[in-house]
Amino acid sequence: RVIGTCSSEHKAEIAKTKGCDFVIVTKSDKGEDESTEDDVWPNLAGIVKGIIRENNDEPILSSNYGAININDGAHVVFDSVGKNSALASLECLRPRGTAVFFGNASGSPPDINPLLLSKLGSLTITRPKLHDFIQTREEVLQRSDAVFQMLKRRELRLHIQEKLLFSREDVIRGTNMLQGRKMVGKVLFDIRKGLQLHQKLENASESIRSSRKAPLQDKLSLIRSEIAPRTLDEAYNVQELVKNDILLVENETKIVGKKIAATSIMAQKSVSVDEPFYGNLFSHSTFASGTTISISDASLGLQEGFLIIEPEFAVRMNSDSEAGTIYTAETIKHLIGSIIPSVEIATSAFIMPDLDAFKKLGAPSLIADNACHGALILGDEYHCDPSDSVRVVGSLDELTCSLQLNGNTVANGSGKQVLGHPVNALCWLVNALGTRGEILSKGDIISTGVCVDQLVLAKRGDSVTVDYGMLGIVTFDLVE
């Protein structure tokens, strides 16, 4: 007879169809919530021996030499769980039984004192690994043939639960399935299609980077359809490749934070999206107020004739965000160390004759192009007093600003324009990054999105001033 263990009643039913005569659910609540801890291991030996006693045709025989019964327990245990179940597996065995440990799902099994094996009835343990059983080509062929013959005779049946691409997002997905204990069969990764997808995304990245550097007449109008990212996941993967290329080419630059785009109703309408998206900030494209920015600086990839001036409230993180944590506006406030008035210059790798063309690009192309980031200009940093930081950060939605171009006011705004509050935008970013296994780090600068009521285009020769009231002003000039 075969006794199996699993973490839910659903899996127990599957195990019974695969040859288990009895199945023990390792959680006392027997629910389908896989996040709860297994708590049956301490009682496993008693449960196993109880099943054997109830279903054994022969009586349980006492030993002449101790309290351990001769035939009370399993002949052999195969344990792939490891740390949490190893000692319980040994206790399930009858005298002279064997434990085979072959996995570490809960961690490595503990060190086992040989005297414990003696105490439990002269047990034997082994921890095999595949390589020791296929040391020669002959062994590989022999064992492979044995497996395929078992499949052919239907003595071994494989259940393929899902087929995934060998890509970043699918590897994360498969890993989450494994960690979340959602697997009831094999998950296969298609390496060939995964590499084909990666090559496609690399080509898209190269197209974007080349177009950013190209003169106006040579810029792309769109990414070629055969290599264009089709989903947001693909778009962020292209963005990652764009980021890596920038770090490689601009060898002294580094990532200094993240930018959030489309955090106001106006901004979302301007690019025809219904949720924010994000990109990367670099040290070589981040400047202090009062600077002069050259439109022809190839490292910035600015498109003359399409330079959108976006006043934004930026923040600096005072500690790392935690992977796996779902943040709220209240819990994220404590991670903000300072507030920085800032202005982003948004631009595009794609030729933009007007703002209507910008609206037609689509979210995947916008994201792939590093969320349209060109440059970031920072004002004086307002450091939050730890005793008063929550109040100060909480009032960001009440702060206002006015944008002047060459001395003329062209737009006004407030923190309330940014998803109702800049903290809401930061919260969205941290949680969005978390779904991709990423975090924000201490010291990162986060620009939370445009806070004025309209898009403003600037050109060579313009002087830009944004007045943030109590936070001060940010100024810069655009030159050849």
Short mmCIF file of C-alpha atoms in Angstrom, two decimals:
data_model
loop_
_atom_site.label_atom_id
_atom_site.label_comp_id
_atom_site.label_asym_id
_atom_site.label_seq_id
_atom_site.Cartn_x
_atom_site.Cartn_y
_atom_site.Cartn_z
CA ARG A 1 0.00 0.00 0.00
CA VAL A 2 1.04 3.60 -0.64
CA ILE A 3 0.39 6.44 1.81
CA GLY A 4 0.93 9.94 0.45
CA THR A 5 0.92 13.47 1.87
CA CYS A 6 -0.11 16.75 0.29
CA SER A 7 -1.29 20.21 1.34
CA SER A 8 -4.96 20.28 0.23
CA GLU A 9 -8.00 18.10 -0.35
CA HIS A 10 -7.86 18.98 -4.06
CA LYS A 11 -4.35 17.57 -4.33
CA ALA A 12 -5.38 14.58 -2.24
CA GLU A 13 -7.99 13.60 -4.83
CA ILE A 14 -5.39 13.86 -7.58
CA ALA A 15 -2.92 11.75 -5.57
CA LYS A 16 -5.49 9.00 -5.21
CA THR A 17 -5.91 8.81 -8.99
CA LYS A 18 -2.13 8.45 -9.32
CA GLY A 19 -1.78 5.39 -7.09
CA CYS A 20 -2.02 6.51 -3.46
CA ASP A 21 -4.22 4.23 -1.38
CA PHE A 22 -4.39 6.77 1.46
CA VAL A 23 -3.58 10.48 1.52
CA ILE A 24 -2.82 12.62 4.57
CA VAL A 25 -3.48 16.35 4.22
CA THR A 26 -0.68 18.08 6.11
CA LYS A 27 -2.78 21.03 7.30
CA SER A 28 -5.31 20.47 10.04
CA ASP A 29 -7.81 22.93 8.51
CA LYS A 30 -7.70 20.98 5.21
CA GLY A 31 -8.61 24.15 3.32
CA GLU A 32 -7.43 25.26 -0.08
CA ASP A 33 -5.50 28.26 1.27
CA GLU A 34 -1.95 27.19 0.47
CA SER A 35 -0.45 30.10 2.46
CA THR A 36 -1.25 28.49 5.82
CA GLU A 37 1.47 26.44 7.49
CA ASP A 38 1.54 22.66 7.55
CA ASP A 39 0.93 21.58 11.15
CA VAL A 40 0.42 17.81 10.89
CA TRP A 41 4.10 16.80 10.77
CA PRO A 42 4.47 16.33 14.57
CA ASN A 43 1.57 13.85 14.49
CA LEU A 44 2.41 12.22 11.17
CA ALA A 45 3.97 9.03 12.59
CA GLY A 46 0.89 8.30 14.69
CA ILE A 47 -1.42 8.89 11.71
CA VAL A 48 0.66 6.68 9.38
CA LYS A 49 0.94 3.84 11.88
CA GLY A 50 -2.78 4.10 12.61
CA ILE A 51 -3.58 3.67 8.90
CA ILE A 52 -1.24 0.67 8.68
CA ARG A 53 -2.76 -0.99 11.76
CA GLU A 54 -6.32 -0.53 10.49
CA ASN A 55 -5.52 -1.94 7.07
CA ASN A 56 -3.00 -4.67 7.90
CA ASP A 57 -3.98 -8.31 7.50
CA GLU A 58 -1.36 -9.47 10.01
CA PRO A 59 -1.28 -8.64 13.73
CA ILE A 60 1.24 -6.13 15.10
CA LEU A 61 4.14 -8.12 16.59
CA SER A 62 6.06 -7.07 19.70
CA SER A 63 9.84 -7.23 19.75
CA ASN A 64 11.71 -9.31 22.30
CA TYR A 65 14.31 -6.55 22.70
CA GLY A 66 12.49 -3.26 23.21
CA ALA A 67 9.35 -1.19 23.01
CA ILE A 68 9.36 -0.83 19.21
CA ASN A 69 7.01 -3.25 17.46
CA ILE A 70 8.47 -5.38 14.69
CA ASN A 71 5.99 -4.55 11.92
CA ASP A 72 4.55 -1.24 13.13
CA GLY A 73 5.26 1.42 10.48
CA ALA A 74 6.20 1.86 6.85
CA HIS A 75 8.87 -0.16 5.08
CA VAL A 76 10.20 2.88 3.22
CA VAL A 77 9.61 6.62 3.12
CA PHE A 78 10.37 8.87 0.13
CA ASP A 79 10.69 12.46 1.37
CA SER A 80 10.96 15.47 -0.96
CA VAL A 81 9.89 18.08 1.61
CA GLY A 82 13.11 18.11 3.63
CA LYS A 83 13.48 20.30 6.70
CA ASN A 84 9.89 20.26 7.98
CA SER A 85 9.19 16.55 7.51
CA ALA A 86 12.53 14.72 7.85
CA LEU A 87 12.25 13.66 11.49
CA ALA A 88 8.57 12.78 11.05
CA SER A 89 9.53 10.57 8.10
CA LEU A 90 12.00 8.64 10.25
CA GLU A 91 9.40 8.17 12.98
CA CYS A 92 6.97 6.68 10.41
CA LEU A 93 9.30 3.72 9.71
CA ARG A 94 9.21 0.25 11.17
CA PRO A 95 12.48 -1.32 12.42
CA ARG A 96 15.07 -1.75 9.66
CA GLY A 97 13.05 0.65 7.47
CA THR A 98 14.61 3.00 4.91
CA ALA A 99 14.20 6.74 4.43
CA VAL A 100 15.04 8.19 1.01
CA PHE A 101 15.46 11.98 1.07
CA PHE A 102 15.45 13.51 -2.40
CA GLY A 103 14.21 17.10 -2.10
CA ASN A 104 14.42 20.29 -0.08
CA ALA A 105 11.05 21.96 -0.65
CA SER A 106 10.98 23.36 2.90
CA GLY A 107 14.77 23.59 3.25
CA SER A 108 17.60 21.14 3.76
CA PRO A 109 16.91 18.25 6.15
CA PRO A 110 18.57 18.61 9.56
CA ASP A 111 21.73 16.80 10.51
CA ILE A 112 20.76 13.39 11.86
CA ASN A 113 22.69 11.70 14.66
CA PRO A 114 23.41 8.05 13.77
CA LEU A 115 22.34 7.07 17.29
CA LEU A 116 18.84 8.32 16.46
CA LEU A 117 18.67 5.76 13.64
CA SER A 118 19.58 3.07 16.15
CA LYS A 119 17.02 4.29 18.68
CA LEU A 120 14.22 4.24 16.10
CA GLY A 121 14.95 0.66 15.04
CA SER A 122 18.22 0.39 13.08
CA LEU A 123 16.98 2.60 10.27
CA THR A 124 18.76 3.32 6.99
CA ILE A 125 18.81 6.71 5.30
CA THR A 126 20.09 7.77 1.90
CA ARG A 127 20.16 11.04 -0.02
CA PRO A 128 20.69 10.18 -3.71
CA LYS A 129 21.29 12.66 -6.50
CA LEU A 130 20.82 12.02 -10.20
CA HIS A 131 24.42 12.57 -11.33
CA ASP A 132 25.71 9.65 -9.28
CA PHE A 133 23.41 7.31 -11.20
CA ILE A 134 24.29 8.52 -14.70
CA GLN A 135 28.07 8.73 -14.43
CA THR A 136 28.69 7.13 -17.82
CA ARG A 137 26.99 7.39 -21.20
CA GLU A 138 25.93 3.77 -20.86
CA GLU A 139 24.13 4.55 -17.60
CA VAL A 140 22.42 7.59 -19.15
CA LEU A 141 21.13 5.49 -22.05
CA GLN A 142 20.14 2.60 -19.80
CA ARG A 143 18.16 4.70 -17.34
CA SER A 144 16.64 6.91 -20.03
CA ASP A 145 15.49 3.85 -21.93
CA ALA A 146 13.98 2.41 -18.75
CA VAL A 147 11.95 5.60 -18.20
CA PHE A 148 10.73 5.73 -21.80
CA GLN A 149 9.79 2.05 -21.71
CA MET A 150 7.72 2.70 -18.56
CA LEU A 151 5.99 5.56 -20.36
CA LYS A 152 5.41 3.36 -23.39
CA ARG A 153 3.87 0.61 -21.24
CA ARG A 154 1.85 3.30 -19.38
CA GLU A 155 3.40 2.24 -16.11
CA LEU A 156 4.42 5.88 -15.71
CA ARG A 157 2.10 8.70 -16.63
CA LEU A 158 3.13 12.34 -16.80
CA HIS A 159 0.76 15.19 -16.07
CA ILE A 160 1.87 18.41 -17.75
CA GLN A 161 0.11 21.15 -15.84
CA GLU A 162 1.24 24.09 -17.95
CA LYS A 163 3.62 25.08 -20.72
CA LEU A 164 5.38 28.42 -20.27
CA LEU A 165 7.85 30.44 -22.29
CA PHE A 166 11.43 30.63 -21.10
CA SER A 167 11.05 34.35 -20.43
CA ARG A 168 11.46 36.60 -17.42
CA GLU A 169 7.77 36.95 -16.62
CA ASP A 170 7.01 33.26 -17.16
CA VAL A 171 9.96 32.16 -15.03
CA ILE A 172 8.65 34.44 -12.27
CA ARG A 173 5.18 33.00 -12.80
CA GLY A 174 6.45 29.42 -12.62
CA THR A 175 8.49 30.20 -9.51
CA ASN A 176 5.48 31.81 -7.84
CA MET A 177 3.43 28.71 -8.66
CA LEU A 178 6.08 26.56 -7.01
CA GLN A 179 6.45 28.79 -3.96
CA GLY A 180 2.68 29.17 -3.66
CA ARG A 181 2.23 25.38 -3.81
CA LYS A 182 -0.07 25.62 -6.81
CA MET A 183 1.62 22.84 -8.78
CA VAL A 184 -0.08 19.50 -9.33
CA GLY A 185 2.03 18.40 -12.29
CA LYS A 186 4.96 19.34 -14.49
CA VAL A 187 5.50 22.92 -15.64
CA LEU A 188 7.49 22.97 -18.87
CA PHE A 189 9.49 25.94 -20.17
CA ASP A 190 9.74 26.32 -23.95
CA ILE A 191 13.34 27.48 -24.32
CA ARG A 192 13.24 27.86 -28.11
CA LYS A 193 10.19 30.12 -28.15
CA GLY A 194 11.48 31.95 -25.12
CA LEU A 195 14.76 32.76 -26.86
CA GLN A 196 12.87 33.80 -30.00
CA LEU A 197 10.82 36.21 -27.90
CA HIS A 198 13.97 37.54 -26.24
CA GLN A 199 15.54 38.18 -29.65
CA LYS A 200 12.40 40.01 -30.77
CA LEU A 201 12.48 42.21 -27.68
CA GLU A 202 16.19 42.87 -28.14
CA ASN A 203 15.50 44.05 -31.68
CA ALA A 204 12.78 46.35 -30.36
CA SER A 205 15.21 47.75 -27.77
CA GLU A 206 17.86 48.40 -30.42
CA SER A 207 15.29 50.16 -32.61
CA ILE A 208 14.29 52.47 -29.77
CA ARG A 209 17.87 53.30 -28.80
CA SER A 210 18.85 53.97 -32.43
CA SER A 211 15.81 56.17 -32.99
CA ARG A 212 16.53 58.17 -29.83
CA LYS A 213 19.99 59.03 -31.20
CA ALA A 214 18.88 59.62 -34.80
CA PRO A 215 18.26 63.07 -36.33
CA LEU A 216 14.62 64.09 -36.61
CA GLN A 217 14.22 62.98 -40.24
CA ASP A 218 15.51 59.47 -39.44
CA LYS A 219 13.43 58.73 -36.35
CA LEU A 220 10.90 55.90 -36.31
CA SER A 221 7.21 56.58 -36.50
CA LEU A 222 6.49 53.21 -34.85
CA ILE A 223 8.31 50.01 -33.89
CA ARG A 224 8.01 47.44 -36.68
CA SER A 225 4.96 45.28 -36.00
CA GLU A 226 6.91 42.00 -36.06
CA ILE A 227 9.16 43.10 -33.17
CA ALA A 228 6.83 45.48 -31.30
CA PRO A 229 5.96 44.50 -27.71
CA ARG A 230 2.35 43.31 -27.55
CA THR A 231 1.79 43.20 -23.79
CA LEU A 232 2.80 45.34 -20.84
CA ASP A 233 5.09 42.56 -19.61
CA GLU A 234 6.88 42.51 -22.97
CA ALA A 235 7.08 46.31 -22.91
CA TYR A 236 8.75 46.35 -19.48
CA ASN A 237 11.16 43.67 -20.67
CA VAL A 238 12.12 45.90 -23.61
CA GLN A 239 12.49 48.80 -21.17
CA GLU A 240 14.87 46.66 -19.11
CA LEU A 241 16.98 46.02 -22.22
CA VAL A 242 16.93 49.76 -23.03
CA LYS A 243 18.07 50.48 -19.47
CA ASN A 244 20.92 47.96 -19.68
CA ASP A 245 22.10 49.47 -22.98
CA ILE A 246 22.10 52.98 -21.48
CA LEU A 247 24.14 51.75 -18.50
CA LEU A 248 26.59 50.08 -20.89
CA VAL A 249 27.01 53.02 -23.29
CA GLU A 250 26.95 55.80 -20.70
CA ASN A 251 29.54 53.98 -18.61
CA GLU A 252 29.61 56.49 -15.75
CA THR A 253 25.86 56.72 -15.33
CA LYS A 254 23.81 54.84 -12.75
CA ILE A 255 20.17 54.34 -11.83
CA VAL A 256 19.02 56.98 -9.33
CA GLY A 257 15.35 56.07 -9.10
CA LYS A 258 12.07 55.70 -10.99
CA LYS A 259 9.65 57.99 -12.80
CA ILE A 260 5.91 57.46 -12.83
CA ALA A 261 3.89 58.52 -15.86
CA ALA A 262 0.17 59.00 -16.49
CA THR A 263 -0.77 59.73 -12.89
CA SER A 264 -3.42 62.34 -13.70
CA ILE A 265 -6.62 62.20 -15.73
CA MET A 266 -5.15 64.77 -18.11
CA ALA A 267 -1.95 62.76 -18.60
CA GLN A 268 -3.82 59.49 -19.12
CA LYS A 269 -6.06 61.06 -21.74
CA SER A 270 -3.04 62.55 -23.52
CA VAL A 271 -1.58 59.08 -24.19
CA SER A 272 -4.83 57.04 -24.24
CA VAL A 273 -4.11 54.85 -21.20
CA ASP A 274 -6.19 54.14 -18.12
CA GLU A 275 -3.46 53.44 -15.57
CA PRO A 276 0.04 54.73 -14.73
CA PHE A 277 3.30 53.23 -15.98
CA TYR A 278 6.91 53.73 -14.94
CA GLY A 279 10.46 54.13 -16.20
CA ASN A 280 14.02 54.63 -14.93
CA LEU A 281 15.91 57.74 -13.84
CA PHE A 282 19.63 58.01 -14.58
CA SER A 283 22.35 60.11 -13.01
CA HIS A 284 23.55 61.46 -16.38
CA SER A 285 20.08 62.86 -17.14
CA THR A 286 19.35 64.28 -13.68
CA PHE A 287 20.31 67.92 -13.09
CA ALA A 288 20.17 70.58 -10.39
CA SER A 289 17.97 73.65 -10.74
CA GLY A 290 19.59 76.50 -12.62
CA THR A 291 21.18 74.23 -15.21
CA THR A 292 21.41 74.64 -18.97
CA ILE A 293 20.26 71.60 -20.96
CA SER A 294 21.51 70.98 -24.48
CA ILE A 295 18.86 69.58 -26.80
CA SER A 296 21.61 68.13 -29.01
CA ASP A 297 23.11 66.08 -26.14
CA ALA A 298 22.89 62.60 -27.68
CA SER A 299 22.99 60.91 -24.27
CA LEU A 300 19.60 62.43 -23.41
CA GLY A 301 17.88 61.46 -26.66
CA LEU A 302 15.73 64.61 -26.70
CA GLN A 303 13.55 65.23 -29.76
CA GLU A 304 13.59 68.86 -30.82
CA GLY A 305 10.02 69.98 -31.33
CA PHE A 306 8.70 67.47 -28.84
CA LEU A 307 9.85 68.43 -25.35
CA ILE A 308 7.03 68.24 -22.79
CA ILE A 309 7.64 70.17 -19.58
CA GLU A 310 6.16 68.35 -16.59
CA PRO A 311 6.29 69.88 -13.09
CA GLU A 312 6.28 67.05 -10.55
CA PHE A 313 6.60 66.40 -6.83
CA ALA A 314 9.50 63.99 -6.33
CA VAL A 315 10.36 62.12 -3.15
CA ARG A 316 13.46 60.35 -1.89
CA MET A 317 13.18 57.01 -0.12
CA ASN A 318 14.63 56.82 3.40
CA SER A 319 14.61 53.01 3.44
CA ASP A 320 14.06 50.01 1.18
CA SER A 321 10.58 48.80 0.38
CA GLU A 322 9.95 45.17 1.30
CA ALA A 323 9.41 42.52 -1.34
CA GLY A 324 6.05 40.81 -1.05
CA THR A 325 4.46 43.59 1.03
CA ILE A 326 1.28 45.23 -0.26
CA TYR A 327 1.55 48.90 0.67
CA THR A 328 -1.19 51.41 1.36
CA ALA A 329 -0.97 55.20 1.30
CA GLU A 330 -0.58 55.15 5.08
CA THR A 331 2.13 52.50 5.29
CA ILE A 332 4.19 53.98 2.45
CA LYS A 333 4.47 57.45 4.02
CA HIS A 334 7.06 56.28 6.53
CA LEU A 335 9.43 55.33 3.69
CA ILE A 336 9.65 58.94 2.43
CA GLY A 337 12.71 60.82 3.68
CA SER A 338 12.45 64.05 1.69
CA ILE A 339 10.38 65.97 -0.86
CA ILE A 340 11.96 67.49 -3.95
CA PRO A 341 10.28 69.97 -6.32
CA SER A 342 11.19 68.79 -9.80
CA VAL A 343 10.55 69.13 -13.51
CA GLU A 344 10.71 66.26 -15.97
CA ILE A 345 11.32 66.73 -19.66
CA ALA A 346 9.34 64.03 -21.45
CA THR A 347 10.23 63.22 -25.04
CA SER A 348 10.04 60.29 -27.46
CA ALA A 349 12.10 57.97 -29.64
CA PHE A 350 9.29 58.17 -32.20
CA ILE A 351 8.74 61.15 -34.46
CA MET A 352 6.00 63.30 -32.96
CA PRO A 353 4.64 65.99 -35.29
CA ASP A 354 2.05 66.92 -32.65
CA LEU A 355 0.40 65.78 -29.43
CA ASP A 356 -2.24 63.77 -31.32
CA ALA A 357 0.52 61.47 -32.60
CA PHE A 358 1.60 60.94 -28.98
CA LYS A 359 -1.90 59.76 -28.12
CA LYS A 360 -1.78 57.05 -30.82
CA LEU A 361 1.46 55.36 -29.75
CA GLY A 362 -0.07 52.94 -27.25
CA ALA A 363 1.06 51.92 -23.77
CA PRO A 364 3.54 49.16 -24.81
CA SER A 365 5.57 51.55 -26.99
CA LEU A 366 5.47 54.31 -24.37
CA ILE A 367 6.69 51.92 -21.66
CA ALA A 368 9.38 50.36 -23.86
CA ASP A 369 10.79 53.85 -24.58
CA ASN A 370 11.66 54.18 -20.87
CA ALA A 371 8.27 55.78 -20.26
CA CYS A 372 9.26 58.74 -22.50
CA HIS A 373 11.87 60.03 -20.05
CA GLY A 374 14.29 62.68 -21.25
CA ALA A 375 15.67 64.53 -18.24
CA LEU A 376 14.86 65.48 -14.65
CA ILE A 377 15.69 68.79 -13.00
CA LEU A 378 15.64 68.90 -9.20
CA GLY A 379 15.09 71.82 -6.87
CA ASP A 380 16.21 72.10 -3.25
CA GLU A 381 15.48 69.01 -1.19
CA TYR A 382 13.08 69.41 1.73
CA HIS A 383 14.15 66.89 4.37
CA CYS A 384 11.29 65.60 6.46
CA ASP A 385 11.75 65.78 10.22
CA PRO A 386 11.10 62.23 11.49
CA SER A 387 8.73 63.57 14.15
CA ASP A 388 6.69 65.50 11.58
CA SER A 389 7.24 63.61 8.32
CA VAL A 390 3.79 61.99 8.16
CA ARG A 391 2.04 65.37 8.47
CA VAL A 392 4.31 67.04 5.89
CA VAL A 393 4.02 64.20 3.41
CA GLY A 394 0.28 64.03 4.04
CA SER A 395 -0.13 67.65 2.94
CA LEU A 396 1.46 67.17 -0.49
CA ASP A 397 -1.93 67.17 -2.15
CA GLU A 398 -2.48 70.74 -0.91
CA LEU A 399 0.75 72.15 -2.37
CA THR A 400 0.45 74.12 -5.60
CA CYS A 401 2.76 75.16 -8.43
CA SER A 402 2.78 77.42 -11.46
CA LEU A 403 4.71 76.83 -14.68
CA GLN A 404 6.23 79.80 -16.50
CA LEU A 405 7.72 79.72 -19.99
CA ASN A 406 9.92 82.71 -20.78
CA GLY A 407 8.31 84.61 -17.93
CA ASN A 408 4.70 83.84 -18.89
CA THR A 409 2.50 81.59 -16.77
CA VAL A 410 1.25 78.77 -19.00
CA ALA A 411 -0.08 76.19 -16.53
CA ASN A 412 -1.00 75.71 -12.88
CA GLY A 413 -1.36 72.63 -10.75
CA SER A 414 -1.31 70.94 -7.37
CA GLY A 415 -0.43 67.66 -5.75
CA LYS A 416 -4.09 66.69 -5.90
CA GLN A 417 -3.75 66.22 -9.67
CA VAL A 418 -1.47 63.19 -9.05
CA LEU A 419 -3.89 60.32 -8.43
CA GLY A 420 -5.49 62.51 -5.77
CA HIS A 421 -2.20 62.62 -3.83
CA PRO A 422 1.46 62.00 -4.83
CA VAL A 423 1.66 59.34 -2.12
CA ASN A 424 -0.98 57.34 -4.01
CA ALA A 425 1.30 57.33 -7.05
CA LEU A 426 4.26 56.14 -4.97
CA CYS A 427 2.08 53.42 -3.45
CA TRP A 428 1.00 52.28 -6.93
CA LEU A 429 4.65 52.11 -8.05
CA VAL A 430 5.89 50.05 -5.10
CA ASN A 431 3.07 47.54 -5.51
CA ALA A 432 3.52 47.39 -9.30
CA LEU A 433 7.25 46.73 -8.89
CA GLY A 434 6.44 44.05 -6.34
CA THR A 435 4.52 42.04 -8.93
CA ARG A 436 7.76 41.89 -10.94
CA GLY A 437 9.89 40.93 -7.94
CA GLU A 438 11.48 44.40 -7.64
CA ILE A 439 11.77 46.91 -4.80
CA LEU A 440 12.64 50.56 -4.27
CA SER A 441 15.91 51.17 -2.44
CA LYS A 442 16.97 53.67 0.16
CA GLY A 443 18.08 56.87 -1.59
CA ASP A 444 15.99 56.30 -4.72
CA ILE A 445 14.36 59.39 -6.20
CA ILE A 446 10.78 58.90 -7.38
CA SER A 447 9.11 61.48 -9.61
CA THR A 448 5.40 60.99 -9.05
CA GLY A 449 3.96 62.38 -12.29
CA VAL A 450 2.88 65.64 -13.87
CA CYS A 451 0.83 67.85 -11.56
CA VAL A 452 -0.29 70.69 -13.88
CA ASP A 453 -3.52 70.84 -15.83
CA GLN A 454 -2.17 70.67 -19.39
CA LEU A 455 0.77 69.48 -21.47
CA VAL A 456 3.25 72.24 -22.27
CA LEU A 457 5.73 71.97 -25.12
CA ALA A 458 9.05 73.84 -25.02
CA LYS A 459 11.74 74.43 -27.61
CA ARG A 460 15.34 75.48 -27.98
CA GLY A 461 15.94 78.92 -26.43
CA ASP A 462 13.13 78.66 -23.87
CA SER A 463 13.61 79.42 -20.17
CA VAL A 464 11.52 77.36 -17.77
CA THR A 465 10.56 78.34 -14.20
CA VAL A 466 8.26 76.42 -11.88
CA ASP A 467 7.25 78.05 -8.60
CA TYR A 468 6.37 75.54 -5.86
CA GLY A 469 5.64 78.07 -3.13
CA MET A 470 7.11 76.91 0.18
CA LEU A 471 9.26 74.31 -1.62
CA GLY A 472 10.99 76.96 -3.75
CA ILE A 473 11.50 77.27 -7.50
CA VAL A 474 13.05 75.12 -10.22
CA THR A 475 14.60 76.80 -13.26
CA PHE A 476 16.51 75.72 -16.37
CA ASP A 477 17.24 76.85 -19.93
CA LEU A 478 17.05 74.84 -23.15
CA VAL A 479 19.88 75.51 -25.61
CA GLU A 480 21.24 74.03 -28.84
#
